mmCIF file of C-alpha atoms and ligand atoms in Angstrom:
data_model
loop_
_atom_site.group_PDB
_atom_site.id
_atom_site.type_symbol
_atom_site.label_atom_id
_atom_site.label_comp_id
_atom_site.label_asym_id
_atom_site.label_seq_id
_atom_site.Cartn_x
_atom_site.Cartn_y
_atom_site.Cartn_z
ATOM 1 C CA UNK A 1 123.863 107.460 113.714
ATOM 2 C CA UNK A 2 126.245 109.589 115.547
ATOM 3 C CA UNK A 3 123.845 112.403 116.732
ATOM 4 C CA UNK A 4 121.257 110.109 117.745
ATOM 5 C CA UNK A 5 124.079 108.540 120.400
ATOM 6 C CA UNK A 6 123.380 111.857 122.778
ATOM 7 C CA UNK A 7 119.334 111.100 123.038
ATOM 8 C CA UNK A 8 118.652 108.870 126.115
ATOM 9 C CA UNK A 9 115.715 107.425 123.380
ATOM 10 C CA UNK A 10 116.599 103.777 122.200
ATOM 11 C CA UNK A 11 116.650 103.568 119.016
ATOM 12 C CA UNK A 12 116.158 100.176 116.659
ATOM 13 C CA UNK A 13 116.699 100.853 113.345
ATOM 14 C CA UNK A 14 115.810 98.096 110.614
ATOM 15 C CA UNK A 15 116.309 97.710 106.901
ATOM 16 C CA UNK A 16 112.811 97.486 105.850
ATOM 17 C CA UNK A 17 109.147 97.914 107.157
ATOM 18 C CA UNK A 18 108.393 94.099 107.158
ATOM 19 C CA UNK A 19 111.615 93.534 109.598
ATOM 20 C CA UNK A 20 110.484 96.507 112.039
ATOM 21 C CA UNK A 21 106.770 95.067 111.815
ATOM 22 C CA UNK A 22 108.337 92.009 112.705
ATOM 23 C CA UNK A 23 110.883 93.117 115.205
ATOM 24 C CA UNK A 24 107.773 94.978 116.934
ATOM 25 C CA UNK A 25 105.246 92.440 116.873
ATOM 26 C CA UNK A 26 107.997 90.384 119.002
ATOM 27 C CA UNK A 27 108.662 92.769 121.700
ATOM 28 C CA UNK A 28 104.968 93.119 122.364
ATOM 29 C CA UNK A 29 104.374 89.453 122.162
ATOM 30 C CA UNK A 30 107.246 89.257 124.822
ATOM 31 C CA UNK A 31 105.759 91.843 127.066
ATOM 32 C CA UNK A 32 102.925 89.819 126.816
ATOM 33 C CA UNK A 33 104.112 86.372 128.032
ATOM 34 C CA UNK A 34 105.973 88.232 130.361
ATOM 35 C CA UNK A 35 102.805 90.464 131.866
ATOM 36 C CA UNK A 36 99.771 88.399 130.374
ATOM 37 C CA UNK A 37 97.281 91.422 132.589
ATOM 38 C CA UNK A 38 99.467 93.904 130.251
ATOM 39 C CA UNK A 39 97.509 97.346 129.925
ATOM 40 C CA UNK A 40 98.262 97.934 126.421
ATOM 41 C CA UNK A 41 97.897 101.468 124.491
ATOM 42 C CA UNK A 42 97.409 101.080 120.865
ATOM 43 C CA UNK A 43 97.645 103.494 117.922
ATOM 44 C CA UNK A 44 95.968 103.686 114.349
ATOM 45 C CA UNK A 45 97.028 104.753 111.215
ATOM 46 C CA UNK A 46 98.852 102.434 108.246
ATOM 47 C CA UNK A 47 102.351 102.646 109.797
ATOM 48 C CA UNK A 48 101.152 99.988 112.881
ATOM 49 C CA UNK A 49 99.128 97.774 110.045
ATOM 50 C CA UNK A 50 101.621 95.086 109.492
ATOM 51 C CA UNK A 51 102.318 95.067 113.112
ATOM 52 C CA UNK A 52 98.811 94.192 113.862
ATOM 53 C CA UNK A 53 98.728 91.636 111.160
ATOM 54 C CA UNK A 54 102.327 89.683 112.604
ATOM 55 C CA UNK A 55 100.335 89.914 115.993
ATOM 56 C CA UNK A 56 97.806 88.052 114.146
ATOM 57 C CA UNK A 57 99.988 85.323 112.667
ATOM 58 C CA UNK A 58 102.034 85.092 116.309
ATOM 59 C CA UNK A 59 98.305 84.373 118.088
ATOM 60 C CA UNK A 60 97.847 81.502 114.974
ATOM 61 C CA UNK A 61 100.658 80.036 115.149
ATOM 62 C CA UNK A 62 99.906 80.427 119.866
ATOM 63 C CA UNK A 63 103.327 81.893 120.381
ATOM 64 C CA UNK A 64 100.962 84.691 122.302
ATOM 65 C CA UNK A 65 97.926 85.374 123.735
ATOM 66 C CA UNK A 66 96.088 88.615 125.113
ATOM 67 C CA UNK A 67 92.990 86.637 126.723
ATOM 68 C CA UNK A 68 93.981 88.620 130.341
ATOM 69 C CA UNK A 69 95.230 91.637 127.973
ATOM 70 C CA UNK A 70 93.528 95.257 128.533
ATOM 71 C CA UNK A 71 93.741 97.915 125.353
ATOM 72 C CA UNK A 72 93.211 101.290 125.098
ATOM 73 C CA UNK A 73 93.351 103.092 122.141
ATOM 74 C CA UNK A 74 95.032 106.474 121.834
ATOM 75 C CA UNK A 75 92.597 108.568 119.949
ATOM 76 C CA UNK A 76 88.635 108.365 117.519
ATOM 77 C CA UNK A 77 87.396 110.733 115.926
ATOM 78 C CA UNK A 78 84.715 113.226 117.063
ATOM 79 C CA UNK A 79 80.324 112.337 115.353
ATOM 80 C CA UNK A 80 81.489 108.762 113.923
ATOM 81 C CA UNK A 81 80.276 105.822 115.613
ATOM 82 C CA UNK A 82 82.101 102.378 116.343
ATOM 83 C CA UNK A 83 80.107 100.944 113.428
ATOM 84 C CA UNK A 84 81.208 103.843 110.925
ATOM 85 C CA UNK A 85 83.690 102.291 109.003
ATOM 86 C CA UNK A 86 86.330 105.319 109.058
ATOM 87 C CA UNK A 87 86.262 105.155 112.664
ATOM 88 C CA UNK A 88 89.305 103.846 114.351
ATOM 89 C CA UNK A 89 87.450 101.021 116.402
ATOM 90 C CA UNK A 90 86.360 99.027 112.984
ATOM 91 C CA UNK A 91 90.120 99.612 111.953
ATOM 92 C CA UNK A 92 91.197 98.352 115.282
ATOM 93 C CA UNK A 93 89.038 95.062 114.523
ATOM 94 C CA UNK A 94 89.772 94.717 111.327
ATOM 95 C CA UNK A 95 93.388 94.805 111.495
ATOM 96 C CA UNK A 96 93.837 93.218 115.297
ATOM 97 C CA UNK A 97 90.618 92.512 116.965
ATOM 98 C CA UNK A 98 89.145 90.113 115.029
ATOM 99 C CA UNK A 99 91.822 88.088 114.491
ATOM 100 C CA UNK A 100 93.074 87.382 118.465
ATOM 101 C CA UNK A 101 91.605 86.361 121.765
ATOM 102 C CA UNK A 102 90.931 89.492 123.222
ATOM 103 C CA UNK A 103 88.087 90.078 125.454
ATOM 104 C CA UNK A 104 85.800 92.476 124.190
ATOM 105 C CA UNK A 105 85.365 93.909 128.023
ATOM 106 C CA UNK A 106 88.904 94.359 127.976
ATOM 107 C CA UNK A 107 89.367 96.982 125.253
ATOM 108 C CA UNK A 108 88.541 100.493 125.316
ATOM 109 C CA UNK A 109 87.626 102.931 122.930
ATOM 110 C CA UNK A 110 86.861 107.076 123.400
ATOM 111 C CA UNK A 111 83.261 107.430 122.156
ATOM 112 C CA UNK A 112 83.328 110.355 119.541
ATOM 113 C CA UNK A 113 79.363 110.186 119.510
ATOM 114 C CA UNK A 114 78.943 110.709 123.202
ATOM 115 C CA UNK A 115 76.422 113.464 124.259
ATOM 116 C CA UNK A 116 79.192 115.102 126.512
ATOM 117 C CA UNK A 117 82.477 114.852 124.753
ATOM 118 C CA UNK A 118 84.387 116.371 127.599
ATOM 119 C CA UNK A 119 82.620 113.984 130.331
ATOM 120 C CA UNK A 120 83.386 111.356 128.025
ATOM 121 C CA UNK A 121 86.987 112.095 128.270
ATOM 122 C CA UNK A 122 87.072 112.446 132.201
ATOM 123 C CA UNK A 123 86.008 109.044 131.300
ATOM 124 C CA UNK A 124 88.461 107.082 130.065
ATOM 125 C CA UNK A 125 90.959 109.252 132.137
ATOM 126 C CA UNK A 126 89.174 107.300 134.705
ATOM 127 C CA UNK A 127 89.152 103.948 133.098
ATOM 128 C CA UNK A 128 93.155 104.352 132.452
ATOM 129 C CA UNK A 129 93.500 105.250 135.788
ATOM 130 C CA UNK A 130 91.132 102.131 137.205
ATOM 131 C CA UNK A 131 93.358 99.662 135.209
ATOM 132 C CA UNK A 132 96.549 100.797 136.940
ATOM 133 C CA UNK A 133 97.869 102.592 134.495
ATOM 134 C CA UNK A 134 98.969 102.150 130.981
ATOM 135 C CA UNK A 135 101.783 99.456 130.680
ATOM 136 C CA UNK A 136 102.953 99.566 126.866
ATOM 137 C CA UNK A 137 102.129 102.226 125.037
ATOM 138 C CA UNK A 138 102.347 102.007 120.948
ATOM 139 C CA UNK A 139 102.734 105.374 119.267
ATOM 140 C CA UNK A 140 102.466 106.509 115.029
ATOM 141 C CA UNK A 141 103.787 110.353 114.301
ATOM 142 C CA UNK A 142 102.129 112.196 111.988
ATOM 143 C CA UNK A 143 104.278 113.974 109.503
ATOM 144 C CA UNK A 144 104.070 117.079 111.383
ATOM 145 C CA UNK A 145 105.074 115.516 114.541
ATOM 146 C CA UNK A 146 101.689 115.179 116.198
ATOM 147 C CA UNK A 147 101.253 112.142 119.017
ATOM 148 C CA UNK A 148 97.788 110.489 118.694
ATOM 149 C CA UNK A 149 95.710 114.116 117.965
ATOM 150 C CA UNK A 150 98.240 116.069 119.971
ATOM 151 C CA UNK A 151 98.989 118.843 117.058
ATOM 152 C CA UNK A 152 101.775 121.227 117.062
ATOM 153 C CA UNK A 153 100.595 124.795 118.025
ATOM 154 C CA UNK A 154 101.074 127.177 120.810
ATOM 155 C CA UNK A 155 100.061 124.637 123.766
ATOM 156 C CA UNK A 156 99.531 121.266 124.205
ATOM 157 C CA UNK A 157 96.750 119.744 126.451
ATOM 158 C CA UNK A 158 98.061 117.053 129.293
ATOM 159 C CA UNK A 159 94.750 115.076 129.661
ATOM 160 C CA UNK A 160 92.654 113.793 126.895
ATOM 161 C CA UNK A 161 90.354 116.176 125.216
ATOM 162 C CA UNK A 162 88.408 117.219 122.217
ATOM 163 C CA UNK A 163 91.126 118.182 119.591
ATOM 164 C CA UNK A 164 90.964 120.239 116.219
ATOM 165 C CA UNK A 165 92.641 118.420 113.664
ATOM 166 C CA UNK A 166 95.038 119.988 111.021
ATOM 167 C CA UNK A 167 94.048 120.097 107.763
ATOM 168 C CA UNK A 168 97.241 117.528 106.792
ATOM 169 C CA UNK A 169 95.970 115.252 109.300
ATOM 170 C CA UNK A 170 93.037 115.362 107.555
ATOM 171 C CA UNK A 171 94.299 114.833 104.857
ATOM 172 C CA UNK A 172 96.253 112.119 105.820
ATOM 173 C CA UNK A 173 93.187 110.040 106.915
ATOM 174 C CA UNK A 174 91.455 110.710 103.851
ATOM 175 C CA UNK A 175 91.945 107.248 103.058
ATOM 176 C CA UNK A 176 89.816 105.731 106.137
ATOM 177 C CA UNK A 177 86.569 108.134 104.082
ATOM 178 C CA UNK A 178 86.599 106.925 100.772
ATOM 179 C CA UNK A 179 89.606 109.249 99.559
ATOM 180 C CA UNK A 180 87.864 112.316 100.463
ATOM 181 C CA UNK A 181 89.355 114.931 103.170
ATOM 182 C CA UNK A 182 86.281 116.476 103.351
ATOM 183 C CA UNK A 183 84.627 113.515 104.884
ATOM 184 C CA UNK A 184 86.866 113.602 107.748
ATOM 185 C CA UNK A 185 86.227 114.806 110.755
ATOM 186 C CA UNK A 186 87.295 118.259 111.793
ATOM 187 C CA UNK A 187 87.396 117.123 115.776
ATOM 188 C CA UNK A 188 88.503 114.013 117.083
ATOM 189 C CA UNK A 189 89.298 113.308 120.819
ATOM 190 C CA UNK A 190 92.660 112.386 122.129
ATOM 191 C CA UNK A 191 94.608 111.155 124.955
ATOM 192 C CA UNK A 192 96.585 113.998 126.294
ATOM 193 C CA UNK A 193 100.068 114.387 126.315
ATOM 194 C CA UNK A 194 100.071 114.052 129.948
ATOM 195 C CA UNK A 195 98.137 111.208 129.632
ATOM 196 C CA UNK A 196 100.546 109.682 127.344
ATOM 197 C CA UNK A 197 103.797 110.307 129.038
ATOM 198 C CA UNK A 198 102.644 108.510 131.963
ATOM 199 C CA UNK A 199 102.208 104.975 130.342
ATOM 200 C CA UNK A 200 105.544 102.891 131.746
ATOM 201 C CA UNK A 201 107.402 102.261 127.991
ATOM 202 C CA UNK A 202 106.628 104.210 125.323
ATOM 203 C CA UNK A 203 107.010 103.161 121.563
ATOM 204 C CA UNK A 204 107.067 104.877 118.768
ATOM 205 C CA UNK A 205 106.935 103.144 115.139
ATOM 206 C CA UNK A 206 107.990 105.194 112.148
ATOM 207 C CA UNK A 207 108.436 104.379 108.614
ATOM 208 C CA UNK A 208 109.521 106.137 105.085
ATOM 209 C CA UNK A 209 111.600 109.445 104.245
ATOM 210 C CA UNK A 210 108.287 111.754 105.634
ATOM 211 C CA UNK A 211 109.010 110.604 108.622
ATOM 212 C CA UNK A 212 112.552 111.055 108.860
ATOM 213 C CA UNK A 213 112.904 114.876 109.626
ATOM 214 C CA UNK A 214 110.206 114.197 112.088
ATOM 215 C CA UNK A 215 112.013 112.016 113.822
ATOM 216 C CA UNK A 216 115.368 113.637 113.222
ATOM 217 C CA UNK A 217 113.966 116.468 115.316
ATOM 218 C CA UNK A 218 111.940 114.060 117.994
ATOM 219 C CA UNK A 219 115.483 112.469 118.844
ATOM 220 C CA UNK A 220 117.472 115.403 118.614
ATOM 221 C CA UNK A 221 115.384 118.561 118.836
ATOM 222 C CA UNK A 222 114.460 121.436 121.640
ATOM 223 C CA UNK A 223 111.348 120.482 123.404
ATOM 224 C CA UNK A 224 108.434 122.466 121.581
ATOM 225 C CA UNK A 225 104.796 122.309 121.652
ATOM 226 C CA UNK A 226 105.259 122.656 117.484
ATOM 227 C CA UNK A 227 106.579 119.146 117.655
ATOM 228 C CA UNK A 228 104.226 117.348 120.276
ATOM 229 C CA UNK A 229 106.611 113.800 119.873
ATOM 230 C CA UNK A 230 109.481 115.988 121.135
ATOM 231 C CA UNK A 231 108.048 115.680 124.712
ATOM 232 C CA UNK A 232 108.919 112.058 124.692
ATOM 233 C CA UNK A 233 112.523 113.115 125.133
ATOM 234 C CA UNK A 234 111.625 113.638 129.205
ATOM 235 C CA UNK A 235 110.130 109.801 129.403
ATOM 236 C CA UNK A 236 112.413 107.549 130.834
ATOM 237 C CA UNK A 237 111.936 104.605 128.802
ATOM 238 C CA UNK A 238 110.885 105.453 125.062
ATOM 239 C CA UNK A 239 112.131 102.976 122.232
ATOM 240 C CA UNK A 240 111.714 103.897 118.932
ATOM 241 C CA UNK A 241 111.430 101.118 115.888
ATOM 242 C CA UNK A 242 112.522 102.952 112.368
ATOM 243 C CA UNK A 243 113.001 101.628 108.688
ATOM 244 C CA UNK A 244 116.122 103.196 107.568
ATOM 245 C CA UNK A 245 114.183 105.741 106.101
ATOM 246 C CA UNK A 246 112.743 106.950 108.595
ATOM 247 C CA UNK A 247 116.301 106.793 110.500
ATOM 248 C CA UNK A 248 117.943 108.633 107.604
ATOM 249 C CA UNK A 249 117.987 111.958 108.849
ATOM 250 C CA UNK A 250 120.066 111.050 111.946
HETATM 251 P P1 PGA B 301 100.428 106.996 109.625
HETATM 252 O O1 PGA B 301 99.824 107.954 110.760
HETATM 253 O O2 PGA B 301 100.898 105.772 110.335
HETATM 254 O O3 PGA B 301 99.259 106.723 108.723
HETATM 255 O O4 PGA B 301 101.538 107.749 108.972
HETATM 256 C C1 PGA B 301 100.555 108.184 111.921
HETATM 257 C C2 PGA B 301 99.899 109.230 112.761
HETATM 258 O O5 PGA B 301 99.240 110.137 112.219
HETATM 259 O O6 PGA B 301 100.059 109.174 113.990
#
């Protein structure tokens, strides 16, 4: 871990998945009991699924509670509605929602059906903005370094938008459409980078070796719009939770 000592990035490093889904699920619980009103920003994807589901046994067994809690999720994809089951809002209430005290008020979702997409993201700019701000901010990173449906190219948008995904990405939620790439959406939209950057903590959850050059290069790296995660170096406070393979590039 001796590179990694030069990044101003705290790093938590755990043996396996279970122990950073674990180690997670407590620091948000914490935040929680700490800031019950907590504006929380979530992300999708299977790294944050065991997360969700230790939320879910912490809010059994009441050693939390998010009935004052606010969420907004980072990202949904572009022509499927909330009821679709590929869209991120049924995964959000099938792996968290359903199984806490939320208020259903209190969470917000980007509508990727909405007649005007880029009103609709003026939107929830708006909505983030009305609830003070994002407090805790959960991130995944896609294998080529994207941040919610921030892709690497040439530029990189600040506030959320209608994004183009890559066909990996695709590929990579082939699994929310029956297996099939081609089901998935070739738009989504996306909180911004911008957008992101200005929640107060940032967290970023990473698991497995196809992470871990990723990662090496997030912690470690030039800034570059071809690895949107490597913006979080010029946040503050960003913590980053890794399984030792996703820390074994360091
Ligand atoms: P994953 O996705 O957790 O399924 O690897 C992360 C992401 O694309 O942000």
């Amino acid at each position: 871990m001796g590179r990694a000592a030069q990044t101003s990035l705290d790093i938590n490093v755990f043996d396996t998945p279970e122990l950073v889904a674990r180690a997670l699920a407590g620091r948000i619980a914490a935040a929680l009991r700490e800031c019950p009103s907590l504006a929380l920003g979530l992300a999708t994807g299977r790294t944050p699924v065991m997360t969700y589901e230790e939320l879910r046994r912490l809010y059994a067994a009441s050693e939390v509670s998010f009935s004052r809690a606010s969420t907004f999720n980072l990202d949904e994809f572009v022509g499927i509605g909330a009821a679709h089951p590929g869209s991120f809002r049924r995964y959000m209430h099938r792996h968290l929602f359903d199984g806490i005290d939320l208020r259903p008020g209190r969470i917000h979702f980007l509508d990727g059906t909405a007649a005007d997409l880029e009103a609709e993201c003026e939107r929830y700019e708006r909505e983030i903005e009305a609830a003070g701000g994002i407090d805790l901010q959960i991130l995944g990173i896609g294998a080529n370094g994207h941040i919610g449906f921030n892709e690497p190219g040439d530029e990189l948008i600040a506030r959320t938008h209608r994004a183009t995904l890559h066909e990996t990405t695709r590929r990579d939620n082939a699994e929310l459409f029956d297996g099939d790439p081609a089901q998935v959406p070739r738009e989504a939209l996306s909180m911004g980078m911008g957008t992101i950057l200005k929640a107060s903590t940032l967290i970023l959850v990473a698991k497995g070796k196809r992470k871990a050059r990723c990662i090496e290069r997030t912690v470690n790296g030039p800034l570059t719009t071809r690895l949107p995660a490597s913006f979080l170096q010029i946040h503050r406070h960003v913590e980053l939770y890794l399984d030792r393979e996703a820390a074994s590039s360091f």
